[in-house]
Coordinates of C-alpha atoms in Angstrom, one line a residue:
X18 CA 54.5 -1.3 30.1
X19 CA 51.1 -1.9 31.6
X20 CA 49.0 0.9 32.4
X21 CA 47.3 1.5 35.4
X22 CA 44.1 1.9 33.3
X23 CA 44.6 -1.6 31.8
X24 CA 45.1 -3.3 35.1
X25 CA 42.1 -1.6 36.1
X26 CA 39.9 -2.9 33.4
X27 CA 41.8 -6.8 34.4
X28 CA 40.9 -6.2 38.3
X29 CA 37.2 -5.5 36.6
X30 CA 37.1 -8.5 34.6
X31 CA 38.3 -11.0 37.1
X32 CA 35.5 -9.9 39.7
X33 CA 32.9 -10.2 37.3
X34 CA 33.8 -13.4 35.2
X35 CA 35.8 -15.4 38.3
X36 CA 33.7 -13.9 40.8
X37 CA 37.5 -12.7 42.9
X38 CA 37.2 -10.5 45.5
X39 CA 38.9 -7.0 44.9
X40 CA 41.7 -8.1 47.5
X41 CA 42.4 -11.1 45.5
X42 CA 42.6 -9.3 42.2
X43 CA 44.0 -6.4 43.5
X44 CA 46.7 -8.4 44.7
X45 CA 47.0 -10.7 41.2
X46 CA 47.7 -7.6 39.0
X47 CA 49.8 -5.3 41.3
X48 CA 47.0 -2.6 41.9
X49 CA 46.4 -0.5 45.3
X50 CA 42.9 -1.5 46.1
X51 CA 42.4 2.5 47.1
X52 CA 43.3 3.2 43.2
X53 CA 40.4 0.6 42.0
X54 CA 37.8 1.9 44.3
X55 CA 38.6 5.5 44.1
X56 CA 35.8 7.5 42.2
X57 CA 36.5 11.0 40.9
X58 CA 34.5 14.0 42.4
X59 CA 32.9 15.9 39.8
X60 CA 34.0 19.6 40.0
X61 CA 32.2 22.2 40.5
X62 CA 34.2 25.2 39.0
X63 CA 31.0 27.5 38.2
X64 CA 31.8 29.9 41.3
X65 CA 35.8 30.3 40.1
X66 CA 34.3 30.4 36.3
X67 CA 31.7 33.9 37.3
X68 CA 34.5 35.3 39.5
X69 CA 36.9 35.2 36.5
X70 CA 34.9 36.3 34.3
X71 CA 33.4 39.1 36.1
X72 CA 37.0 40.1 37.1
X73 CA 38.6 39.8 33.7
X74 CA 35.7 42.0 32.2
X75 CA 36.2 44.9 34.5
X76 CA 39.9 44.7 34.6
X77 CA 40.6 43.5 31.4
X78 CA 44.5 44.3 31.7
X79 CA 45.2 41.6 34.8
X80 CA 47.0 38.7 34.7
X81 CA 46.7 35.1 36.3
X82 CA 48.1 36.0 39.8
X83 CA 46.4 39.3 40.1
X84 CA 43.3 37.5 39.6
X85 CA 44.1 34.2 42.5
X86 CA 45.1 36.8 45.1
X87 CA 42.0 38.7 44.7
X88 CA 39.9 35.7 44.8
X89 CA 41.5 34.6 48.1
X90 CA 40.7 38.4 48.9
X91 CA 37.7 37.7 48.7
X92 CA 37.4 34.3 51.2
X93 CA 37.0 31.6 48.1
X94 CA 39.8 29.3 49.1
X95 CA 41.0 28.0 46.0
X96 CA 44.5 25.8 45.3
X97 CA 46.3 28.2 42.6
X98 CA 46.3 24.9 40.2
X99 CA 42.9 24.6 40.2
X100 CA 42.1 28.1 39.6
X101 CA 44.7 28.1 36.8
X102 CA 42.9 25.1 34.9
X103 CA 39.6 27.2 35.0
X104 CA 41.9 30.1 34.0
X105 CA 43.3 28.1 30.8
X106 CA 40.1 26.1 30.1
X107 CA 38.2 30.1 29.9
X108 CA 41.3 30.6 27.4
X109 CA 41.9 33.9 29.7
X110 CA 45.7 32.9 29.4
X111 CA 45.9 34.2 25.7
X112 CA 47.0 38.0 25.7
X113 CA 43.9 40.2 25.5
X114 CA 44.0 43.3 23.0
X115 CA 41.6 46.2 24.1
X116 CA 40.9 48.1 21.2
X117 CA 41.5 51.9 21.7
X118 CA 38.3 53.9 21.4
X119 CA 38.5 56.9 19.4
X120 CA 36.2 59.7 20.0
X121 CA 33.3 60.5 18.1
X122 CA 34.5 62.4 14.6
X123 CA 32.5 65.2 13.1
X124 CA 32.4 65.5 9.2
X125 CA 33.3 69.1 8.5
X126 CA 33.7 70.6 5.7
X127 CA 36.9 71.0 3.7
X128 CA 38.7 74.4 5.0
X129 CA 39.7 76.2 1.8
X130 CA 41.5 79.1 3.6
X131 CA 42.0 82.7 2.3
X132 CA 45.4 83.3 3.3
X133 CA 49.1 80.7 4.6
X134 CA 49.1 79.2 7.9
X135 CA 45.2 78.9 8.5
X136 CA 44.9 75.5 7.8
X137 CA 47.8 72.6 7.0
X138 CA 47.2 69.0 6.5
X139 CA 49.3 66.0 6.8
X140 CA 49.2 62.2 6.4
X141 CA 51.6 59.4 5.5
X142 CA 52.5 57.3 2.5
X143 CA 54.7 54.2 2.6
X144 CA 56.7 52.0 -0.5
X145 CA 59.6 49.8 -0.5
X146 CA 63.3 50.1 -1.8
X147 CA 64.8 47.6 -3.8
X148 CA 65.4 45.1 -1.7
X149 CA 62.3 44.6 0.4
X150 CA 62.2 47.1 3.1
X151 CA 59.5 49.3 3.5
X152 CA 59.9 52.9 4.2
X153 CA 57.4 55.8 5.0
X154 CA 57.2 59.4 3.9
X155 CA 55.3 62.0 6.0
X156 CA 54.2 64.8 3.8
X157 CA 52.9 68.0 5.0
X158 CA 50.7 70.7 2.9
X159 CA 49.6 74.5 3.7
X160 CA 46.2 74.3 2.3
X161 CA 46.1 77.9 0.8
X162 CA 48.6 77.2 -1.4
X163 CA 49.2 73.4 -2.0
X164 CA 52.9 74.5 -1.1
X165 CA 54.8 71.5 -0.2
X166 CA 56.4 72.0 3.5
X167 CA 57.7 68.7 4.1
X168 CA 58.4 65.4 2.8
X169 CA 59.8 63.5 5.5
X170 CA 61.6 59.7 4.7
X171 CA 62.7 57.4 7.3
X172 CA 61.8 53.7 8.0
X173 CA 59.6 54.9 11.1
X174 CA 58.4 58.0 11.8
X175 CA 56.5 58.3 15.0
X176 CA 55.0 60.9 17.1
X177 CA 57.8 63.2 18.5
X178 CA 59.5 62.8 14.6
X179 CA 56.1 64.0 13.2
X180 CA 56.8 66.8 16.1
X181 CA 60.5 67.4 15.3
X182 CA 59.3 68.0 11.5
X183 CA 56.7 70.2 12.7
X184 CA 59.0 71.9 15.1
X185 CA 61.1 72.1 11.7
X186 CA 59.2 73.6 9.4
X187 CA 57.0 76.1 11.4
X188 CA 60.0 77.8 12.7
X189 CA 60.4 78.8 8.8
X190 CA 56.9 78.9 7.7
X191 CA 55.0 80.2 11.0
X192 CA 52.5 78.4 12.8
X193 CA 49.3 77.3 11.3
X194 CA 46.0 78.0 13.1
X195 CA 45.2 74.2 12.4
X196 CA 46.3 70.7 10.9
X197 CA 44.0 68.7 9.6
X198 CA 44.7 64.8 10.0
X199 CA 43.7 61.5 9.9
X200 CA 43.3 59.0 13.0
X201 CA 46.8 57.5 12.5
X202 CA 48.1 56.1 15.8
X203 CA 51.0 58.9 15.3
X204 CA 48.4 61.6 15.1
X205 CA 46.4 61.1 18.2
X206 CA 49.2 60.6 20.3
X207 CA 48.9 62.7 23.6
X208 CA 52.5 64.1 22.8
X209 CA 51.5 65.6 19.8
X210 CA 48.6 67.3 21.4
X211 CA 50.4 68.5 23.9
X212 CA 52.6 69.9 22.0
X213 CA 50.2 71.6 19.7
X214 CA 48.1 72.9 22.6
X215 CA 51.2 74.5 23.5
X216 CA 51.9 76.3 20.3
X217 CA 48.0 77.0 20.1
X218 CA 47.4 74.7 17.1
X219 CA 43.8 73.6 16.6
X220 CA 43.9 69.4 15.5
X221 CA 41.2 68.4 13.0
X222 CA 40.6 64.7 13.1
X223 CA 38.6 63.4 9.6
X224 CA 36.2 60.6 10.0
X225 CA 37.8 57.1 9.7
X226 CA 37.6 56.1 6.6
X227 CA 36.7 58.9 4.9
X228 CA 40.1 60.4 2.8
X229 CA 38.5 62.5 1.0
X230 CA 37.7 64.8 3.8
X231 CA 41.5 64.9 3.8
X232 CA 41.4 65.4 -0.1
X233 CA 43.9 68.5 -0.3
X234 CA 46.5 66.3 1.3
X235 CA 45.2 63.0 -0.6
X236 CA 45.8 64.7 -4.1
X237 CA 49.8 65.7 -3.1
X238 CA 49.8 62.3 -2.1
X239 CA 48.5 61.0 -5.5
X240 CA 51.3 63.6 -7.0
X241 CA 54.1 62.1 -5.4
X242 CA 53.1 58.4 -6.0
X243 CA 52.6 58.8 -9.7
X244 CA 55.8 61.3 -10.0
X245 CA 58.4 60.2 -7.7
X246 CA 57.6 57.1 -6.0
X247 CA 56.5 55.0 -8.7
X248 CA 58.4 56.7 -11.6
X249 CA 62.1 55.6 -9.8
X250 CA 63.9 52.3 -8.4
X251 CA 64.9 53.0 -5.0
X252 CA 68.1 51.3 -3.5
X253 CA 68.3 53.0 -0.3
X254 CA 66.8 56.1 2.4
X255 CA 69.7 58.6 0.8
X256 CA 68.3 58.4 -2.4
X257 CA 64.7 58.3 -1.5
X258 CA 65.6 61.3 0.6
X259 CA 67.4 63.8 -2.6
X260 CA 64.7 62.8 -5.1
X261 CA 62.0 63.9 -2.7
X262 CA 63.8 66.8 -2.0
X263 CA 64.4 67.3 -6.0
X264 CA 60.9 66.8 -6.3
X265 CA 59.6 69.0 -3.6
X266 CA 61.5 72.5 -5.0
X267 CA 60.4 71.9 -8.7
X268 CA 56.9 70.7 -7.0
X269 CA 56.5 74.5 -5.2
X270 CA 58.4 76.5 -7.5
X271 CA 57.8 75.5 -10.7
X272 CA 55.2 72.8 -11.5
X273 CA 52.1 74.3 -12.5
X274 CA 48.7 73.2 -10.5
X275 CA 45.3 73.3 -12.0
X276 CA 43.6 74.6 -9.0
X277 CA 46.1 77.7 -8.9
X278 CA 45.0 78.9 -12.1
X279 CA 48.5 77.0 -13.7
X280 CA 51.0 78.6 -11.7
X281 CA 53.2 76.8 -8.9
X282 CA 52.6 76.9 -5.1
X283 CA 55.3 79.6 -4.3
X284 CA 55.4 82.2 -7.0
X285 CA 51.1 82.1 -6.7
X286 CA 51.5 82.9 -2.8
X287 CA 54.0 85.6 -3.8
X288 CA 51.6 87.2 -6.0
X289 CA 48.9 86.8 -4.2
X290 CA 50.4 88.8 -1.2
X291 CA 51.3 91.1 -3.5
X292 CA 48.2 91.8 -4.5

């Protein structure tokens, strides 16, 4: 099949090396004279090119058609095709991500606190069963102590099950005056500060990337991997559940920890009320 470009280039040749007229040629290959004699405009797509960009960069969230009708808003008459090859050509069609901002974190201190429920920490480990799939464990600590309050297994564990284990454990325990956490996507969720604004719970946030400002938490975590986690084949949730609970009553009641003096989190906050 001849192209329309090739019978272009023919017409071409036959008016310079016959000396045809264009009719004649025209006429000779098939071709529309208007088609031979038409000469592309050159666009000018700078004004549509600032007006998406300046759009897209204070409304990063819009779309294509949110963009076109509030170009014609503004009186720039503009065929939605065209506007839409600018759009592609700027590569504005390929999903933008805004990357959420956290606020600015303070180092502080680690709280070493003089009695329960002043300070708690939590964070989240994850491993794999047997067979491939990956499952998470969301631990939770009472600082005074080192006591062991939860160790929570499921494939996902978002905000409001972070809160349901909360919800859990402090209507045993009592309610800290703080938690001290990492920036995990779970942890700054507005339900969870909601929810401890409610119950008058104070949310420390460490630096990112600092763990060790987390370190109480960090070194239960380091327990559990070398003593459960990587000591045992796991072949599905309901085992990974009773070994961590296993784990979690001879962990408080009768491992001994070096920064307790050798006794166990539970019988060293007995005694210590005691005295």
């Amino acid at each position: 099949m001849v192209t329309p470009t090739v019978k272009r280039e023919a017409v071409d040749l036959m008016i310079e090396q016959r000396q045809l007229s264009s009719r004649k040629a025209c006429s000779l290959v098939g071709l529309s004279r208007s088609t031979v004699q038409y000469q592309p405009k050159p666009k000018d797509d700078q004004i549509l090119e600032t007006e998406l960009l300046n759009m897209v960069e204070k409304h990063p969230s819009i779309g294509f058609w949110m963009c076109y009708y509030r170009i014609r808003h503004k009186g720039i008459v503009v065929n939605h095709k065209r506007l839409y090859r600018v759009y592609t050509v700027m590569k504005l069609n390929i999903r933008r991500k805004a990357k959420k901002r956290l606020p600015i974190r303070e180092r502080k201190a680690l709280f070493i606190p003089q009695q329960p429920n002043c300070s708690w920490s939590m964070d989240f480990m994850s491993d794999t069963l047997t067979d491939g799939r990956k499952f998470r464990l969301l631990n939770v600590i009472d600082d005074y102590n080192r006591q062991s309050l939860a160790v929570d297994v499921d494939t996902s564990l978002p905000a409001l099950r972070v809160i349901r284990t909360l919800e859990r454990i402090t209507s045993v325990n009592g309610t800290p005056q703080q938690i001290r956490v990492d920036n995990g996507p779970e942890f700054i969720s507005d339900r969870l500060r909601q929810w401890c604004q409610a119950k008058g719970i104070n949310i420390i946030f460490i630096q990112p990337g600092k763990p060790t400002q987390n370190a109480l938490v960090e070194r239960n975590n380091g327990s559990i991997r070398r003593e459960l986690l990587d000591a045992y084949l796991f072949h599905s949730l309901s085992d990974v559940r009773q070994m961590a609970f296993q784990w979690q009553a001879d962990y408080n009641n009768f491992r001994p920890h070096k920064a307790l003096g050798y006794l166990p989190p539970i019988p060293y906050k007995t005694l210590s009320l005691e005295n």
